CSV table of C-alpha atoms in Angstrom, one decimal:
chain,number,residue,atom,x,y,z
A,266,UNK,CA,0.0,0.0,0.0
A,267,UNK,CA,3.1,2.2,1.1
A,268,UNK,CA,4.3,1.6,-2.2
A,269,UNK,CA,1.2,2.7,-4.5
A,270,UNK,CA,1.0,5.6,-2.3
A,271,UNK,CA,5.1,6.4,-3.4
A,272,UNK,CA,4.1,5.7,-6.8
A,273,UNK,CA,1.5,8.2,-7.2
A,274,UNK,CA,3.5,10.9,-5.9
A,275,UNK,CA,6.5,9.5,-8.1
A,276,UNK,CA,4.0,10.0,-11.2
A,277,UNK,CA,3.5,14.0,-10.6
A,278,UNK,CA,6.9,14.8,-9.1
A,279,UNK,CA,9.1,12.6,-10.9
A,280,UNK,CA,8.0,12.0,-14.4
A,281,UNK,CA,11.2,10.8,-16.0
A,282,UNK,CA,12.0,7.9,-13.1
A,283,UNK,CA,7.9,6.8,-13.6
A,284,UNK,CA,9.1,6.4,-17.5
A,285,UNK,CA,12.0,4.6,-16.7
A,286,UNK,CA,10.5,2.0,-14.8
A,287,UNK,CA,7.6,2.3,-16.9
A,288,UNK,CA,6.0,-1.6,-17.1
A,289,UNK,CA,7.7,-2.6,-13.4
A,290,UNK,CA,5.1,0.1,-11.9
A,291,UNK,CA,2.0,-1.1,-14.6
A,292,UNK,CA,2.9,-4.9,-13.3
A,293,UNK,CA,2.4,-3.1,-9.6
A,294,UNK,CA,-0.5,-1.1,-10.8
A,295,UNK,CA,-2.0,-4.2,-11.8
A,296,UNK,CA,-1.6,-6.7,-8.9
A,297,UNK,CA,-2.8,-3.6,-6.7
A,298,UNK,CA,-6.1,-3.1,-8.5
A,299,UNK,CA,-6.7,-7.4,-8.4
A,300,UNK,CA,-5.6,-7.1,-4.4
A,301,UNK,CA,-8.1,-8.2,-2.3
A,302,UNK,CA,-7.9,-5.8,0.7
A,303,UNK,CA,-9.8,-2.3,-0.5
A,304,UNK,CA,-7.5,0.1,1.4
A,305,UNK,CA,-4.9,-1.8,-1.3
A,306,UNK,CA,-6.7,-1.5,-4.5
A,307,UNK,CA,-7.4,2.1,-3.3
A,308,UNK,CA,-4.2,3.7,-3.2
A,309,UNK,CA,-4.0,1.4,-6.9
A,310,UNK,CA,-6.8,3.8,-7.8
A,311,UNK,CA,-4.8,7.0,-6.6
A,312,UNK,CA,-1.8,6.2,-8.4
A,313,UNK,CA,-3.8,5.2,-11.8
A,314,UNK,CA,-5.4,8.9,-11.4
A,315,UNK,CA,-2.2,10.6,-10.7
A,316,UNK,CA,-1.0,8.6,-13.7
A,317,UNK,CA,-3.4,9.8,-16.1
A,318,UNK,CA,-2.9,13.6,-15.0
A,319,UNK,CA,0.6,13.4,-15.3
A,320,UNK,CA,1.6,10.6,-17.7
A,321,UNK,CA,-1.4,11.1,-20.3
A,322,UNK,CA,0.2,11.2,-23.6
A,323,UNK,CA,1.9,7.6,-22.1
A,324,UNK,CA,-2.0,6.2,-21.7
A,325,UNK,CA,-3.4,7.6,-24.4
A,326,UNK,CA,-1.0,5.9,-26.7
A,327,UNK,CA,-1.5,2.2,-24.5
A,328,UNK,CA,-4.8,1.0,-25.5
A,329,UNK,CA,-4.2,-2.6,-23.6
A,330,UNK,CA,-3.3,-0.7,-20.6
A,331,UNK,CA,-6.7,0.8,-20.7
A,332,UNK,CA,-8.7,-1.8,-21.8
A,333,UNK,CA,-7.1,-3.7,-18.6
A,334,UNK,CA,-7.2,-0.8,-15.9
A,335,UNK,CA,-10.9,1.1,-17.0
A,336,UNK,CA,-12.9,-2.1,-16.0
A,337,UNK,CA,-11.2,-2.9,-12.2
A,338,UNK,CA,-11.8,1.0,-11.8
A,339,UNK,CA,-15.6,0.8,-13.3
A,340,UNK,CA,-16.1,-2.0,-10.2
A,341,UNK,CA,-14.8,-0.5,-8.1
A,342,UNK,CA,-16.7,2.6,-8.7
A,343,UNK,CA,-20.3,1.1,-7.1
A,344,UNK,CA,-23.1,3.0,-5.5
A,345,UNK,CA,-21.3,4.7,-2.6
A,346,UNK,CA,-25.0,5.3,-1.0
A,347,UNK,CA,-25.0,1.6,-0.3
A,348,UNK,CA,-21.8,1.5,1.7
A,349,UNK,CA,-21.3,2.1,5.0
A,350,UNK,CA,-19.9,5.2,6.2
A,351,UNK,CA,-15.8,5.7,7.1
A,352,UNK,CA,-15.5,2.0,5.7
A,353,UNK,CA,-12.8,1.0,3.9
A,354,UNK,CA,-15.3,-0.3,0.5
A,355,UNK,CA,-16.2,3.2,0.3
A,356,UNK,CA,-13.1,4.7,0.4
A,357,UNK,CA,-12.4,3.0,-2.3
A,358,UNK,CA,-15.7,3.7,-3.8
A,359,UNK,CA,-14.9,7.5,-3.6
A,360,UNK,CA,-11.7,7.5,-5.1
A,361,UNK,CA,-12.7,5.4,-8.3
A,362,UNK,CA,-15.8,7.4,-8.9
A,363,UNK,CA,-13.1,10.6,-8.9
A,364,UNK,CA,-10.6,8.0,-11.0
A,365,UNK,CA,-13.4,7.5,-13.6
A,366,UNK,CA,-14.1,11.1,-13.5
A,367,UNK,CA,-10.1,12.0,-14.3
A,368,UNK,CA,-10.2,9.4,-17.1
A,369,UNK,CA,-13.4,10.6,-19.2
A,370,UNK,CA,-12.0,14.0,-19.0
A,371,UNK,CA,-8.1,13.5,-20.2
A,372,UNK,CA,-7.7,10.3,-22.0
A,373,UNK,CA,-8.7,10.1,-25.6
A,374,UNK,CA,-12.5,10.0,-25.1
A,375,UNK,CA,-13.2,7.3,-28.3
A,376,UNK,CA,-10.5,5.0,-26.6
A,377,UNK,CA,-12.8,5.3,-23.3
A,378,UNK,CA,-16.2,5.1,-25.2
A,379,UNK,CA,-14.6,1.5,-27.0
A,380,UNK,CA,-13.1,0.0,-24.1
A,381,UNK,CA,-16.8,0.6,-22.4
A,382,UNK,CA,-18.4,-0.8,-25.4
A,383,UNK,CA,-17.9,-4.3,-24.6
A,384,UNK,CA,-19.3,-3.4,-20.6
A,385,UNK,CA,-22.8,-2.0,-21.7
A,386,UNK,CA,-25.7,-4.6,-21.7
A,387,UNK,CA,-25.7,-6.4,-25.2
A,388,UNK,CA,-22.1,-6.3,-25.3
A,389,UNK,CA,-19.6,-9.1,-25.2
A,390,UNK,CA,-18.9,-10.4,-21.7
A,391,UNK,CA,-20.6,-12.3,-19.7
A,392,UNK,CA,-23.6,-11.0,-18.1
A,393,UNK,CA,-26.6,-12.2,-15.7
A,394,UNK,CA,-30.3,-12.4,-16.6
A,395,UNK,CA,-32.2,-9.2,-15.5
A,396,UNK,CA,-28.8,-7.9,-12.9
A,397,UNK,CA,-27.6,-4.8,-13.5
A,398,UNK,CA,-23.8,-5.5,-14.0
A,399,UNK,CA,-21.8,-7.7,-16.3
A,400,UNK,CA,-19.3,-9.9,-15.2
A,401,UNK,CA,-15.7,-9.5,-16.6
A,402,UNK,CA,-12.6,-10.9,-15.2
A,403,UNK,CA,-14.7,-12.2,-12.2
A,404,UNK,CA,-15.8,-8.7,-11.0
A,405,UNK,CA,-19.0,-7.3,-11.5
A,406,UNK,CA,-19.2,-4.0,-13.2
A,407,UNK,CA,-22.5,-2.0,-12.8
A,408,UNK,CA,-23.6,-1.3,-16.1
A,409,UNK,CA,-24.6,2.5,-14.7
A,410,UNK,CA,-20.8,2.7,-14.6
A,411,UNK,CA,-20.2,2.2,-17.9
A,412,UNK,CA,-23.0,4.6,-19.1
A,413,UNK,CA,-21.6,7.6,-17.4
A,414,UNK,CA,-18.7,7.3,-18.7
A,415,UNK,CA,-19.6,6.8,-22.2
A,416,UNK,CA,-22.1,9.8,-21.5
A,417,UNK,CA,-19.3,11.9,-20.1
A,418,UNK,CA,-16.4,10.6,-22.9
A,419,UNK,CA,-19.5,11.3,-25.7
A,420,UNK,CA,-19.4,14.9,-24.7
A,421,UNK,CA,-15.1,15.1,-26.2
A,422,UNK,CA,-15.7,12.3,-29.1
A,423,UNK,CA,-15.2,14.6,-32.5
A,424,UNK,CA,-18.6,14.6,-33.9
A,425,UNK,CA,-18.1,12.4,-36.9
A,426,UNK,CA,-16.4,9.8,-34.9
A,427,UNK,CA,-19.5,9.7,-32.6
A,428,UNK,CA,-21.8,9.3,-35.8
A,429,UNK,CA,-19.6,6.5,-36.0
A,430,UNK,CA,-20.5,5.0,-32.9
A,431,UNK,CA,-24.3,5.5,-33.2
A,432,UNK,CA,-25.3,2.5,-35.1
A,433,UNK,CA,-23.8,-0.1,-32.4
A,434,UNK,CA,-24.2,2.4,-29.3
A,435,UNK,CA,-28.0,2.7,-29.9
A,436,UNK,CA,-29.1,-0.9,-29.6
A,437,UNK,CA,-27.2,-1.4,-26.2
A,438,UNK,CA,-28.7,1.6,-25.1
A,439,UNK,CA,-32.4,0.5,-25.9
A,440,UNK,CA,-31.8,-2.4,-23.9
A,441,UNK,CA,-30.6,-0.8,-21.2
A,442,UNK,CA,-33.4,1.8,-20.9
A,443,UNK,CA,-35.2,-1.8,-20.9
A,444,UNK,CA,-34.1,-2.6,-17.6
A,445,UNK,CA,-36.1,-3.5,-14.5
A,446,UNK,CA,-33.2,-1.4,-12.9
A,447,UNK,CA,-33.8,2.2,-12.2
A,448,UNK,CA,-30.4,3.0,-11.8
A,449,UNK,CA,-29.4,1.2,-15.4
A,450,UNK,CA,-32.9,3.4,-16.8
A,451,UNK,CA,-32.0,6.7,-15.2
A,452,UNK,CA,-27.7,6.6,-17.1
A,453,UNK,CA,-28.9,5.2,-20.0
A,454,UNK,CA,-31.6,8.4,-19.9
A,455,UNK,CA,-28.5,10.3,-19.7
A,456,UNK,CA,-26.6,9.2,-22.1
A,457,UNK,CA,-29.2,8.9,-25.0
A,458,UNK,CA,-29.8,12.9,-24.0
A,459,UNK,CA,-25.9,13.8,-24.3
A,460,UNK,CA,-25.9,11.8,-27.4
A,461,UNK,CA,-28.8,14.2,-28.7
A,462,UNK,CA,-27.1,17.6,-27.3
A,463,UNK,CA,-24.2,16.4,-29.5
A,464,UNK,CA,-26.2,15.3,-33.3
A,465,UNK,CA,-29.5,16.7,-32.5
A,466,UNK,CA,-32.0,15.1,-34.8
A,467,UNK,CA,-29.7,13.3,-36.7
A,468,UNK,CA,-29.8,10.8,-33.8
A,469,UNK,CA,-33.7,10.4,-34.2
A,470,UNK,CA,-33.9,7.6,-36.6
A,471,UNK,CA,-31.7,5.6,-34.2
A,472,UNK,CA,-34.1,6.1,-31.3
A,473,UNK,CA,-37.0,4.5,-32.9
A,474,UNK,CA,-36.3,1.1,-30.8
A,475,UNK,CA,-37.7,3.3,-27.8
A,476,UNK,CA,-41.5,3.1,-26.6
A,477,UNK,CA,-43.2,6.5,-26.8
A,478,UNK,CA,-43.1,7.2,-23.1
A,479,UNK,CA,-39.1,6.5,-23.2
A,480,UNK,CA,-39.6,8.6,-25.8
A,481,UNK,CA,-41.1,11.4,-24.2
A,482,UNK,CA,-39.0,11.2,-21.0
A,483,UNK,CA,-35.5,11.8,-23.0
A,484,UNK,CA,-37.2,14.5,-24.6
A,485,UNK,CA,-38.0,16.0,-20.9
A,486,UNK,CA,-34.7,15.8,-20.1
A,487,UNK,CA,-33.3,17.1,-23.6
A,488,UNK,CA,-35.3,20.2,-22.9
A,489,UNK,CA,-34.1,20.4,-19.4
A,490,UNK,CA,-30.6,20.6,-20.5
A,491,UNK,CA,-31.6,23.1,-23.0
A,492,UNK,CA,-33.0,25.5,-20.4
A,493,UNK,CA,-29.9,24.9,-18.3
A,494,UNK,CA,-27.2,26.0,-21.0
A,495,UNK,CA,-29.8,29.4,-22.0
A,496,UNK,CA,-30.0,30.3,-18.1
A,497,UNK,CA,-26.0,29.7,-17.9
A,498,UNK,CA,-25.8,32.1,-21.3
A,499,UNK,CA,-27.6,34.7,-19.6
């Protein structure tokens, strides 16, 4: 734990010696998310952050990396309401809800949207009957997870590469808004409306999977995010 904690402070303040040993601290970075103590796989979650602010050229570039670190964080990230207070699970919980945040907002934003493709519902792990989490590498990753972070990536995708994306996105989202889960209904709400602040009605044909009261409850919150960004304009 000492050591995760060295390494995150190595990432800001010494740059070069983090590129030197380079996959010696990804190997550590690794075996600290898979740990199975949560004050561990916390400070694992610190140094990935401080990683991506300082190193995120390094990341951007390491689409593996990614692909392996973005799910242990997504898990770990669960509804901090349903822990316990001053427990070490939400500590945990805390720092890779920030993490998640960090990543969507400084890595490239189509590498996070494609490493969550495979973590939506309809995607290509494994997944349980009517839960709300898939189950990759033995952990269960809430699907809500996923769907804020595509929704918060969507917003920095370049708008033809989103286009791009539509075709497959849109299908996973319809199930999702399908779920007896009102936590996987209320992201997927999200993210279908910050698919439409980006393409507008472009994006229309693609929602005609939805019924006509899911329908009518994106285009509620559509509206309310239009109100928002005039009041913040004037």
């Amino acid at each position: 734990c000492d050591i995760l904690t060295h390494m995150a402070l190595l990432s800001s303040d010494h740059p070069q010696m983090w590129a030197s040993f380079h996959s010696q601290i990804i190997m550590l970075l690794l075996d600290g998310l898979c740990d199975a103590h949560y004050r561990v796989q916390e400070a694992a979650v610190v140094a990935v952050k401080q990683m991506v602010l300082s190193q995120t050229d390094v990341l951007d570039q390491s689409v593996q990396l990614v692909q392996h670190v973005l799910p242990h964080v997504l898990a770990s990230a669960k509804n901090i309401a349903h822990e316990q207070e001053d427990t070490p699970a939400k500590g945990l919980c805390i720092e890779s809800a920030k993490c998640l945040d960090v990543m969507c907002c400084h890595l490239d934003p189509l590498l996070i949207v494609n490493c969550c493709f495979p973590l939506l519902p309809g995607g290509n792990q494994d997944s349980q009957d009517g839960a709300p989490y898939t189950i990759h590498n033995h952990k269960q990753i809430p699907y809500p997870n996923s769907l804020r972070c595509v929704s918060k990536a969507s917003e920095r995708v370049d708008q033809e590469d989103l286009m791009r994306l539509v075709p497959d996105l849109m299908p996973r989202l319809v199930v999702a808004f399908n779920s007896t889960h009102t936590e996987v209904r209320k992201a997927t709400v999200f993210c279908i409306v910050a698919l439409f602040n980006r393409l507008g009605e472009w994006l229309s044909p693609y929602m005609a999977g939805l019924t006509q009261s899911q329908l009518k409850l994106v285009t509620i919150y559509v509206k309310k995010f239009v109100d928002r960004d005039l009041n913040t304009h004037t």
